PDB file of C-alpha atoms and ligand atoms in Angstrom:
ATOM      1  CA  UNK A   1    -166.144 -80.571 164.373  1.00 55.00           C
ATOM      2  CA  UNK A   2    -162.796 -79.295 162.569  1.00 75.00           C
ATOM      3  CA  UNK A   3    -159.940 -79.326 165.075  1.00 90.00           C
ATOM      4  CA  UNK A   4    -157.321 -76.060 164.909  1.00 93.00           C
ATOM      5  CA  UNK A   5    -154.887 -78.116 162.903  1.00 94.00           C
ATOM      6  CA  UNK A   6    -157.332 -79.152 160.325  1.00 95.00           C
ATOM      7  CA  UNK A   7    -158.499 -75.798 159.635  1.00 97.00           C
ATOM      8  CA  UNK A   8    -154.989 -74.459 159.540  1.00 97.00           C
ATOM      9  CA  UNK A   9    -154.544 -77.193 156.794  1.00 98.00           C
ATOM     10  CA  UNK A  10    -157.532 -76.134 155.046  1.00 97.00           C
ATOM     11  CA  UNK A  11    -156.403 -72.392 155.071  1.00 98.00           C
ATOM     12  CA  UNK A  12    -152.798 -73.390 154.007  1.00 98.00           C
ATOM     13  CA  UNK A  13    -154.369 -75.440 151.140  1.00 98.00           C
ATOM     14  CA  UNK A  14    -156.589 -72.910 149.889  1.00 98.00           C
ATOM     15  CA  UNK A  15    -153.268 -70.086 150.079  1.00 98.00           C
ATOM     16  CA  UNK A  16    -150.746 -72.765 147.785  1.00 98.00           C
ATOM     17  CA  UNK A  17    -154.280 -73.283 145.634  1.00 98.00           C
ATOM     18  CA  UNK A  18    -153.699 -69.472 144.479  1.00 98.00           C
ATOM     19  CA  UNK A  19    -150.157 -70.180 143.467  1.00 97.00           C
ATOM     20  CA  UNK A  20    -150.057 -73.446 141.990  1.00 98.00           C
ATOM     21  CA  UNK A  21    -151.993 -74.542 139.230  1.00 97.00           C
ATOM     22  CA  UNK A  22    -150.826 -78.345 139.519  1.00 98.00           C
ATOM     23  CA  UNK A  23    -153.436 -80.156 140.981  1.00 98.00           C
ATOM     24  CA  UNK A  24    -151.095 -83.588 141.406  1.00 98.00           C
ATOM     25  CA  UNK A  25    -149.571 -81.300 144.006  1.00 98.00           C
ATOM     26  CA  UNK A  26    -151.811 -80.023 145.814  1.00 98.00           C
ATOM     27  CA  UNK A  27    -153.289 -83.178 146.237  1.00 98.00           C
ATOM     28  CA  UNK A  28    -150.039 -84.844 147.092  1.00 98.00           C
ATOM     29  CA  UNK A  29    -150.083 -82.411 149.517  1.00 98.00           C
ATOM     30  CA  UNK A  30    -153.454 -82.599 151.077  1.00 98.00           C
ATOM     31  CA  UNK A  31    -152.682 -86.321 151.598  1.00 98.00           C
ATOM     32  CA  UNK A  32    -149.212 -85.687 153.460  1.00 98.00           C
ATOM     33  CA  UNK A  33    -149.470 -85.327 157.195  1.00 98.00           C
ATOM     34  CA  UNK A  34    -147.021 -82.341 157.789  1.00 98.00           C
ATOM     35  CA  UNK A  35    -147.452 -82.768 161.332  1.00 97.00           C
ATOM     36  CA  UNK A  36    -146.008 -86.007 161.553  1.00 98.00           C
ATOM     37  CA  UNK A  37    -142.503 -84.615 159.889  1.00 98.00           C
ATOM     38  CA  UNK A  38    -141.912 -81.700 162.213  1.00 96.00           C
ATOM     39  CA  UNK A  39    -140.714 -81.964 166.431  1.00 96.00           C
ATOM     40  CA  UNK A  40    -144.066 -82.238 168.671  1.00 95.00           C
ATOM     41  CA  UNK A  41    -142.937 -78.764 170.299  1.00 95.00           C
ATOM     42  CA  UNK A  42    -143.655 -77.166 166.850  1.00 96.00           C
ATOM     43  CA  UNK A  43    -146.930 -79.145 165.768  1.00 96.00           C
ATOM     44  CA  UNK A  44    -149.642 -76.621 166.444  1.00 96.00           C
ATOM     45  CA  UNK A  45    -147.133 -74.763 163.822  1.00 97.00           C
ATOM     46  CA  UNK A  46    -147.408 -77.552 161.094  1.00 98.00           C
ATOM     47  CA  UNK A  47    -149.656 -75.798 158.613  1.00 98.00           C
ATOM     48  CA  UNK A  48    -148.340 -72.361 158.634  1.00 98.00           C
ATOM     49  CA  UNK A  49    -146.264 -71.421 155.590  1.00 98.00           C
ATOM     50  CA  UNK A  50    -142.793 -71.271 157.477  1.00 97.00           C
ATOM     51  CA  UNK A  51    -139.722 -73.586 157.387  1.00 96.00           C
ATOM     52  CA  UNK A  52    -139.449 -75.335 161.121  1.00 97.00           C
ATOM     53  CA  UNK A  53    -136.442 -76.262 162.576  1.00 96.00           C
ATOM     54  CA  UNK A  54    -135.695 -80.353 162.999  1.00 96.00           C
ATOM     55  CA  UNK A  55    -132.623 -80.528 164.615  1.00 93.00           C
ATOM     56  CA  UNK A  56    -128.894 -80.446 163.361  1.00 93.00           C
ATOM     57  CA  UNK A  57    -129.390 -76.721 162.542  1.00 91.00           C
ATOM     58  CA  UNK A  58    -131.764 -78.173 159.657  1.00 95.00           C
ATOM     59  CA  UNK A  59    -134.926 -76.758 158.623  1.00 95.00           C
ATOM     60  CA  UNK A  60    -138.232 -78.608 156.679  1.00 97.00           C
ATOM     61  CA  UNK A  61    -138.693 -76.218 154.106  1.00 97.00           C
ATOM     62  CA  UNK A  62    -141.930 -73.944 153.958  1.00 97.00           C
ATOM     63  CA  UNK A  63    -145.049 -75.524 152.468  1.00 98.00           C
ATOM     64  CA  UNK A  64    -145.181 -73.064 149.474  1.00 98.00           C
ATOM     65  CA  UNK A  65    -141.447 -73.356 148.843  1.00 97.00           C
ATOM     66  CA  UNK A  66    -142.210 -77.396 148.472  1.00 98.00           C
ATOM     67  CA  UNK A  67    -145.097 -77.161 146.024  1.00 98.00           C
ATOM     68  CA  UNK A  68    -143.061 -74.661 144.070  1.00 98.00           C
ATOM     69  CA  UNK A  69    -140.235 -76.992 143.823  1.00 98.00           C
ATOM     70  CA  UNK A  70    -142.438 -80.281 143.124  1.00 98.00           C
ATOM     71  CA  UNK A  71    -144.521 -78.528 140.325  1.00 98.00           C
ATOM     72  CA  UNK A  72    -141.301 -77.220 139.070  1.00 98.00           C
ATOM     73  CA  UNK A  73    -140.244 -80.593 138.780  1.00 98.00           C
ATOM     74  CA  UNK A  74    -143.156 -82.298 136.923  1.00 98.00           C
ATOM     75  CA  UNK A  75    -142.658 -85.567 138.238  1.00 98.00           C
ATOM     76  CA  UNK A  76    -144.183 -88.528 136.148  1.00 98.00           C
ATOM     77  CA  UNK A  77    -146.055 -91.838 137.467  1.00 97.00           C
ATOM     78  CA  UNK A  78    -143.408 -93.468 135.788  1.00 98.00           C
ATOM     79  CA  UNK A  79    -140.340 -91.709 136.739  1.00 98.00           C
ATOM     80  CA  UNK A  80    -136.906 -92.359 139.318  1.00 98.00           C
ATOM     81  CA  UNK A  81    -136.654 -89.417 141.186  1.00 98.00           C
ATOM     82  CA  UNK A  82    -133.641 -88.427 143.395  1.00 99.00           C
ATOM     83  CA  UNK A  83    -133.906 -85.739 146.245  1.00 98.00           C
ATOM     84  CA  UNK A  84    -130.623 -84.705 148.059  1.00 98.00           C
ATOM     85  CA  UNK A  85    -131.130 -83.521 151.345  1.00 98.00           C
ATOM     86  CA  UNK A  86    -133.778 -86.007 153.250  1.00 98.00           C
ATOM     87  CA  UNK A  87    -134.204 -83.413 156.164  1.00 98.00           C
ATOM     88  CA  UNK A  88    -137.578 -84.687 157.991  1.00 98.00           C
ATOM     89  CA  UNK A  89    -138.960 -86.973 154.968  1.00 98.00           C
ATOM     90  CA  UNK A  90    -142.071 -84.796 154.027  1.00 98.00           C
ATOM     91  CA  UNK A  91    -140.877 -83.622 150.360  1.00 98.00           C
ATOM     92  CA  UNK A  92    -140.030 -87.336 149.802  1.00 98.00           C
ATOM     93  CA  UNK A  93    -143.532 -88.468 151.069  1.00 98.00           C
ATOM     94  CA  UNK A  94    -144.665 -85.659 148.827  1.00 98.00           C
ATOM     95  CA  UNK A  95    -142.580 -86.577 146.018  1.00 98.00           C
ATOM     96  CA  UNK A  96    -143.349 -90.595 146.420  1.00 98.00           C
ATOM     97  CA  UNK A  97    -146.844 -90.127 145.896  1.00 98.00           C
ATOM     98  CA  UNK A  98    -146.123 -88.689 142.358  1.00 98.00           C
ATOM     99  CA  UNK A  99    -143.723 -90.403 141.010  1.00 98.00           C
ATOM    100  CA  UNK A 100    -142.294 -94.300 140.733  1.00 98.00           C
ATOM    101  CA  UNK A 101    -139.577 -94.943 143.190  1.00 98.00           C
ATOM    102  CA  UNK A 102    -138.074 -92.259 145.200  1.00 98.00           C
ATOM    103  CA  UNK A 103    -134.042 -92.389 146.688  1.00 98.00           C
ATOM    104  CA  UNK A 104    -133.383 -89.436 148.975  1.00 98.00           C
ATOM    105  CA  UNK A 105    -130.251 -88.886 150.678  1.00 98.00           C
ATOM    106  CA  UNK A 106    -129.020 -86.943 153.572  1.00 98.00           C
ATOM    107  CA  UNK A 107    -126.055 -86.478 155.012  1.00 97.00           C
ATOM    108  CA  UNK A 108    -126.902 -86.641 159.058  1.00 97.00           C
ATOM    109  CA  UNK A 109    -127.202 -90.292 160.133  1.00 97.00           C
ATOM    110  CA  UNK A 110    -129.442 -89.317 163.020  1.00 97.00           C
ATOM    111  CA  UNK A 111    -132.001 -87.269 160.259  1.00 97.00           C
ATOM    112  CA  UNK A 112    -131.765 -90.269 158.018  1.00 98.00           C
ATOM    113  CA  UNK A 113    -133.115 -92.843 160.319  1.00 98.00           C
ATOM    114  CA  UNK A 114    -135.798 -90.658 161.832  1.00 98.00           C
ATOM    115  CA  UNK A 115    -137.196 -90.276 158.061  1.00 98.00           C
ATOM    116  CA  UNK A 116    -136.473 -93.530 156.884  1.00 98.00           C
ATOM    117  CA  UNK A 117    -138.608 -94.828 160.538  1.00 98.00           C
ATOM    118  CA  UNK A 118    -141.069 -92.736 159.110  1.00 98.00           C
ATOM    119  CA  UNK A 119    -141.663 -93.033 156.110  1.00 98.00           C
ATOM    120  CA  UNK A 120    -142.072 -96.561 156.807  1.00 98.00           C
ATOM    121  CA  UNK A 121    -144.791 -95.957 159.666  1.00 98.00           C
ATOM    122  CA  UNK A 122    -146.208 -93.874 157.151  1.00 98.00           C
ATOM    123  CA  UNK A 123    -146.553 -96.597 154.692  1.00 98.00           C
ATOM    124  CA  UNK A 124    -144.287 -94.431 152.119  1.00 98.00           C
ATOM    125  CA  UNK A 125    -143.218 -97.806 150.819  1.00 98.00           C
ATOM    126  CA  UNK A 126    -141.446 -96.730 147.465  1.00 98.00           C
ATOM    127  CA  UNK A 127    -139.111 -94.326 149.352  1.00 98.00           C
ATOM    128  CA  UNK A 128    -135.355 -95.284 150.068  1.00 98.00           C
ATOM    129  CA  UNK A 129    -133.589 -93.244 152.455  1.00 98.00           C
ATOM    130  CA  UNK A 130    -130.038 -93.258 152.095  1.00 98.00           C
ATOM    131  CA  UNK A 131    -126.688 -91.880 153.774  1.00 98.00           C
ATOM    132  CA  UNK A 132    -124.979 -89.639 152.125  1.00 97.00           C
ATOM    133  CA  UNK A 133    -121.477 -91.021 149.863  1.00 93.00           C
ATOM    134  CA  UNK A 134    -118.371 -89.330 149.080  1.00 92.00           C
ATOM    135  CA  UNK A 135    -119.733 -88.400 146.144  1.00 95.00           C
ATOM    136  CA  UNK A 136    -122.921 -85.926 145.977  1.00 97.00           C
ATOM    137  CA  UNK A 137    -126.887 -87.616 144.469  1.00 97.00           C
ATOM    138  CA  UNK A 138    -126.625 -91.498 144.027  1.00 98.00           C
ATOM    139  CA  UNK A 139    -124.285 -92.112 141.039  1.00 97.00           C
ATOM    140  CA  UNK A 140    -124.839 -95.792 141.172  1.00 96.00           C
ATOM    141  CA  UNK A 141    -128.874 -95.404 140.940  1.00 97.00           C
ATOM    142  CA  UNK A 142    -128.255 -92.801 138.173  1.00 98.00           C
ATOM    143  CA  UNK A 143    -129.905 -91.564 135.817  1.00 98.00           C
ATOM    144  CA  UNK A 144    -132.458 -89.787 137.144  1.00 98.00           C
ATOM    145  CA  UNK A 145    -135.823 -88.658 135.613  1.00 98.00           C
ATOM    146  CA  UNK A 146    -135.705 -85.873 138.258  1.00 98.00           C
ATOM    147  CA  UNK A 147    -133.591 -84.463 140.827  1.00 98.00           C
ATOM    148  CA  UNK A 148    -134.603 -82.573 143.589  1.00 98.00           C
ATOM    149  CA  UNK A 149    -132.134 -80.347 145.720  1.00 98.00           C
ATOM    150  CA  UNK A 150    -133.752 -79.041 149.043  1.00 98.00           C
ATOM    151  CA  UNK A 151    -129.888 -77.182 149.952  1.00 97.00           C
ATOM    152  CA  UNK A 152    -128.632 -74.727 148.611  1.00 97.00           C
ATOM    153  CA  UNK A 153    -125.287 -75.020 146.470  1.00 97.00           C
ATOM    154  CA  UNK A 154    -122.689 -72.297 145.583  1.00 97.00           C
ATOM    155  CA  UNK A 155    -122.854 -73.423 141.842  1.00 96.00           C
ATOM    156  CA  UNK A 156    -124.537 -76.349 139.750  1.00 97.00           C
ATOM    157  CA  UNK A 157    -123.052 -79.076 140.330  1.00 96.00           C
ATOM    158  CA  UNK A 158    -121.601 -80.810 137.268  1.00 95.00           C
ATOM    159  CA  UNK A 159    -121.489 -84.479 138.936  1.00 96.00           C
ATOM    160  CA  UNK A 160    -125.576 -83.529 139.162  1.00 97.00           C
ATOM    161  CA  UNK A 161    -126.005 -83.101 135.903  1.00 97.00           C
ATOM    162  CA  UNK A 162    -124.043 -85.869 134.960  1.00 96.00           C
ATOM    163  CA  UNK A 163    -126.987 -87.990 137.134  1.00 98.00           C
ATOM    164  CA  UNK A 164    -130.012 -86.578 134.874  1.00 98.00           C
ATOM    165  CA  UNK A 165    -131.618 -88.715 132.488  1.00 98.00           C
ATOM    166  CA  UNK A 166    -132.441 -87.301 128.879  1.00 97.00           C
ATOM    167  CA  UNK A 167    -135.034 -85.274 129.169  1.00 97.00           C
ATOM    168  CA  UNK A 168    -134.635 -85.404 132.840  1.00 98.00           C
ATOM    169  CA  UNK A 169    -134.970 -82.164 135.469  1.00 98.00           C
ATOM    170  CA  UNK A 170    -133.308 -80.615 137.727  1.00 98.00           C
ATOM    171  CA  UNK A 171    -134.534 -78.137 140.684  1.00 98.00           C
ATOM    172  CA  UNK A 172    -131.909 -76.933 142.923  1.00 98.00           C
ATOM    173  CA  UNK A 173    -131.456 -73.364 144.712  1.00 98.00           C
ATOM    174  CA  UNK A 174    -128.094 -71.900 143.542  1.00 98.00           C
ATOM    175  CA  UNK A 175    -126.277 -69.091 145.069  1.00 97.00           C
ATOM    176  CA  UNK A 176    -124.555 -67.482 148.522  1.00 96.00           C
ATOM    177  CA  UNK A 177    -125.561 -69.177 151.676  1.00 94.00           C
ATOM    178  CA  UNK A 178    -127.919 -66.296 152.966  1.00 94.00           C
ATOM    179  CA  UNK A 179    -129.663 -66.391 149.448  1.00 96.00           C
ATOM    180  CA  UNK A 180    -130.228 -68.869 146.403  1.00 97.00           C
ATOM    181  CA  UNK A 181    -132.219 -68.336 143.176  1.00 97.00           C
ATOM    182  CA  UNK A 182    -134.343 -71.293 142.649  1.00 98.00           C
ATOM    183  CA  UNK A 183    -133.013 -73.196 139.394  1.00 98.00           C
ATOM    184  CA  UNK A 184    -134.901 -75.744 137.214  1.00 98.00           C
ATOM    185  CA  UNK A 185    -132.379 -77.448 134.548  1.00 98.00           C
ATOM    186  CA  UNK A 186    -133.673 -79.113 131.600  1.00 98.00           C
ATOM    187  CA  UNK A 187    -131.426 -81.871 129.934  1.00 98.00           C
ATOM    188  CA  UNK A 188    -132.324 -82.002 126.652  1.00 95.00           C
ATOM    189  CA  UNK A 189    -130.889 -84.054 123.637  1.00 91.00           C
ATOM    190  CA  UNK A 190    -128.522 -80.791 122.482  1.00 91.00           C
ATOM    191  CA  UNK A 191    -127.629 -79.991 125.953  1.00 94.00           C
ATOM    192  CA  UNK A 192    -129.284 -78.298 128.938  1.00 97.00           C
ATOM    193  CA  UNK A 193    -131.667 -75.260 129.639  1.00 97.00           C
ATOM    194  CA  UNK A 194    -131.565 -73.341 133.013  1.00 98.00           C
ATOM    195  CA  UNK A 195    -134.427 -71.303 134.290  1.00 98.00           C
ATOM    196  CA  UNK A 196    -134.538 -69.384 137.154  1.00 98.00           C
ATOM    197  CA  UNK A 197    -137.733 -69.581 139.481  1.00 97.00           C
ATOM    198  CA  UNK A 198    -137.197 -67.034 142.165  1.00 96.00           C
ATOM    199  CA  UNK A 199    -135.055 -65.991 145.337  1.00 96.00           C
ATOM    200  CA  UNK A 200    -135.168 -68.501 148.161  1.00 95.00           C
ATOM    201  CA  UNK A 201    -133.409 -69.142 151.301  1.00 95.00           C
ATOM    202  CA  UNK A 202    -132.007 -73.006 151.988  1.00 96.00           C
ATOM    203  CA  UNK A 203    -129.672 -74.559 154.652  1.00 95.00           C
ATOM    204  CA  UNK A 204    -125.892 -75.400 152.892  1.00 96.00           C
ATOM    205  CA  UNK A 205    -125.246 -78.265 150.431  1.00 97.00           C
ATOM    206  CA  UNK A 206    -122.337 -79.342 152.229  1.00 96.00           C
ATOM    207  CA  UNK A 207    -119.596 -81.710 150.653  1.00 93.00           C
ATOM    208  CA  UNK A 208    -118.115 -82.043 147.495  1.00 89.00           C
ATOM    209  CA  UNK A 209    -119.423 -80.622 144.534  1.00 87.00           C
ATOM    210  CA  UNK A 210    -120.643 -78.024 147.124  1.00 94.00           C
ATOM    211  CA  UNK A 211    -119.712 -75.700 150.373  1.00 94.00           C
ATOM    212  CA  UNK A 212    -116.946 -77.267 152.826  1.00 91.00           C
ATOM    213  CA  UNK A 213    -117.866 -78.172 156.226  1.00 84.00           C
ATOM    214  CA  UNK A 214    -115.646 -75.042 157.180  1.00 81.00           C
ATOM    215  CA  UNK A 215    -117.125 -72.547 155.284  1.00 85.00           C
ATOM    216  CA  UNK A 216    -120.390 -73.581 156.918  1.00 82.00           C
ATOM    217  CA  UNK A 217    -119.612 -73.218 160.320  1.00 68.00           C
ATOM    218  CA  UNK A 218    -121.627 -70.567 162.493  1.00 58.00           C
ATOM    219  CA  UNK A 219    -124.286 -70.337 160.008  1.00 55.00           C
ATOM    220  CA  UNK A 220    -127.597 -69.638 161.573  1.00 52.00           C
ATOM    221  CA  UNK A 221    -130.482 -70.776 159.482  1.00 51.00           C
ATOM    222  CA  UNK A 222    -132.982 -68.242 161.206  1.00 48.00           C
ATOM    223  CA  UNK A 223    -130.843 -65.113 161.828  1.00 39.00           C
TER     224      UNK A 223
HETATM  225  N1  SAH B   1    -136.287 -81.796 152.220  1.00 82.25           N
HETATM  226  C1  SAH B   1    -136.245 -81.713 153.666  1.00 82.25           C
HETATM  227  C2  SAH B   1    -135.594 -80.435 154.178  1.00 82.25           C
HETATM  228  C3  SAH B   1    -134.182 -80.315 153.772  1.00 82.25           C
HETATM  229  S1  SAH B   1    -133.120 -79.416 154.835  1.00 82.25           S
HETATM  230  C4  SAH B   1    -137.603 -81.911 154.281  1.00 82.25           C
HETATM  231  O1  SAH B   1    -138.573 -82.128 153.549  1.00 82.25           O
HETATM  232  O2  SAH B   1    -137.695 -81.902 155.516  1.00 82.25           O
HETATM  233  C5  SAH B   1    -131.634 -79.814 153.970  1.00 82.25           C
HETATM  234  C6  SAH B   1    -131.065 -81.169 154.309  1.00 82.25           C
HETATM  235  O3  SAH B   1    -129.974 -81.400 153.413  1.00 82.25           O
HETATM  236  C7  SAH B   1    -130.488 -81.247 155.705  1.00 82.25           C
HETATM  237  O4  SAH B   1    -131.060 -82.300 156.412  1.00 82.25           O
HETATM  238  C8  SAH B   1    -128.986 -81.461 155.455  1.00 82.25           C
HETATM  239  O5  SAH B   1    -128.372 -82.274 156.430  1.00 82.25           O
HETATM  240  C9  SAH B   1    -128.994 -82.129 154.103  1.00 82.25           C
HETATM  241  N2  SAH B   1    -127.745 -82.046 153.315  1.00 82.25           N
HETATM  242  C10 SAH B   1    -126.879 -81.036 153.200  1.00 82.25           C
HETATM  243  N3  SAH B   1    -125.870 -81.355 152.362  1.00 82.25           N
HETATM  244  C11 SAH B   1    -126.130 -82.615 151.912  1.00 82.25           C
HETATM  245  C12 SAH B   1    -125.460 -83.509 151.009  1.00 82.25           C
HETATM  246  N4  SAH B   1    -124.338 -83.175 150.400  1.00 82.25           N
HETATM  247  N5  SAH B   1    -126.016 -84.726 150.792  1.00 82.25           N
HETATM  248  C13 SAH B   1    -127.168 -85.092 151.426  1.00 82.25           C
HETATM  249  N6  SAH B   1    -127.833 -84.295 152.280  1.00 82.25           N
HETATM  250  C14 SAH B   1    -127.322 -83.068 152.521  1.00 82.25           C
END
């Protein structure tokens, strides 16, 4: 017999089936265990299209907003794909089952070892988890067939852009810190192309390149 979660997964499934046409994605997603990314206080919650809160004032990002981002970024079998912002580990489980080799970093030890424990359990084996540098992405693992932002930054980055590979993507929400427009950034031989996908809502980017700890401060990610 099909459990409440299961059918709650079926019904979320079916809803991202009427917005995304990928069906690399969708399947990705079918195969990722949601519920295994989110607190157990909020697991009868893990297949509803909402962000969920995971500590530190961070969020995992809602369902739709995740296939949206991963079709967006059209990861290849054969393709290095950066995500900044680690959170729980789901969009990098999502991500590692569609591309090569995944590095994700995040800035919260405490967030960073919880995924990385994860991911492992999980058998996400071509996932690396790393700790946030000085210096925003992973210069020294650039470039980058595709990088994924899951925070939201005042502006694009430059030292982003500067990690994409030719021909190499870029999906990251840009704009105030109670709203972002979704952005995907093409680098092309000639230069770059910037298209916007939609309004969104994300928790800061914080550090350089991005907002200041300071400016951050009393943000509430559900008011
Ligand atoms: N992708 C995550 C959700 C991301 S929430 C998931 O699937 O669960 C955004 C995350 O970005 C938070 O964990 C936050 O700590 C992290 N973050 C913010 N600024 C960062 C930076 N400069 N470098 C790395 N991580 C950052």
């Amino acid at each position: 017999m099909e459990g409440e979660l299961e059918r709650a997964k079926r019904r979320l499934l079916e809803h991202l089936a009427r917005e995304i046409s990928d069906k690399r994605v969708l399947s990705a997603m079918a195969r990722v265990p949601r519920e295994a990314f989110i607190p157990k206080a909020s697991i009868h919650l893990a297949y509803e299209d909402i962000p969920l809160p995971i500590g530190r004032e961070q969020t995992i990002s809602q369902p739709i907003i995740v296939a949206m981002m991963t079709e967006a970024l059209a990861a290849k079998e054969t393709d290095s794909v950066l995500e900044i912002g680690t959170g729980s580990g789901y969009q990098a489980a999502v991500l590692s089952l569609l591309s090569r080799r995944v590095i994700t970093v995040e800035r919260f030890p405490e967030l960073a070892e919880r995924a990385e424990g994860l991911l492992r359990r999980l058998g996400y084996d071509n996932v690396a988890v790393q700790l946030a540098g000085q210096v925003l992405g992973c210069p020294e693992e650039a470039p980058f067939d595709g990088i994924m932002v899951t925070a939201g930054a005042p502006r694009l980055p430059r030292i982003l852009l500067d990690q994409m590979a030719d021909g190499g993507r870029l999906v990251i929400p840009v704009g105030s810190q109670r709203e972002q427009n979704l952005l995907l950034v093409k680098r092309e031989e000639d230069g770059y192309t910037v298209k916007s996908l939609g309004p969104c809502r994300f928790v800061p980017l914080v550090g350089r390149g991005a907002w200041s700890q300071g400016e951050t401060n009393g943000y509430e990610p559900f008011l």
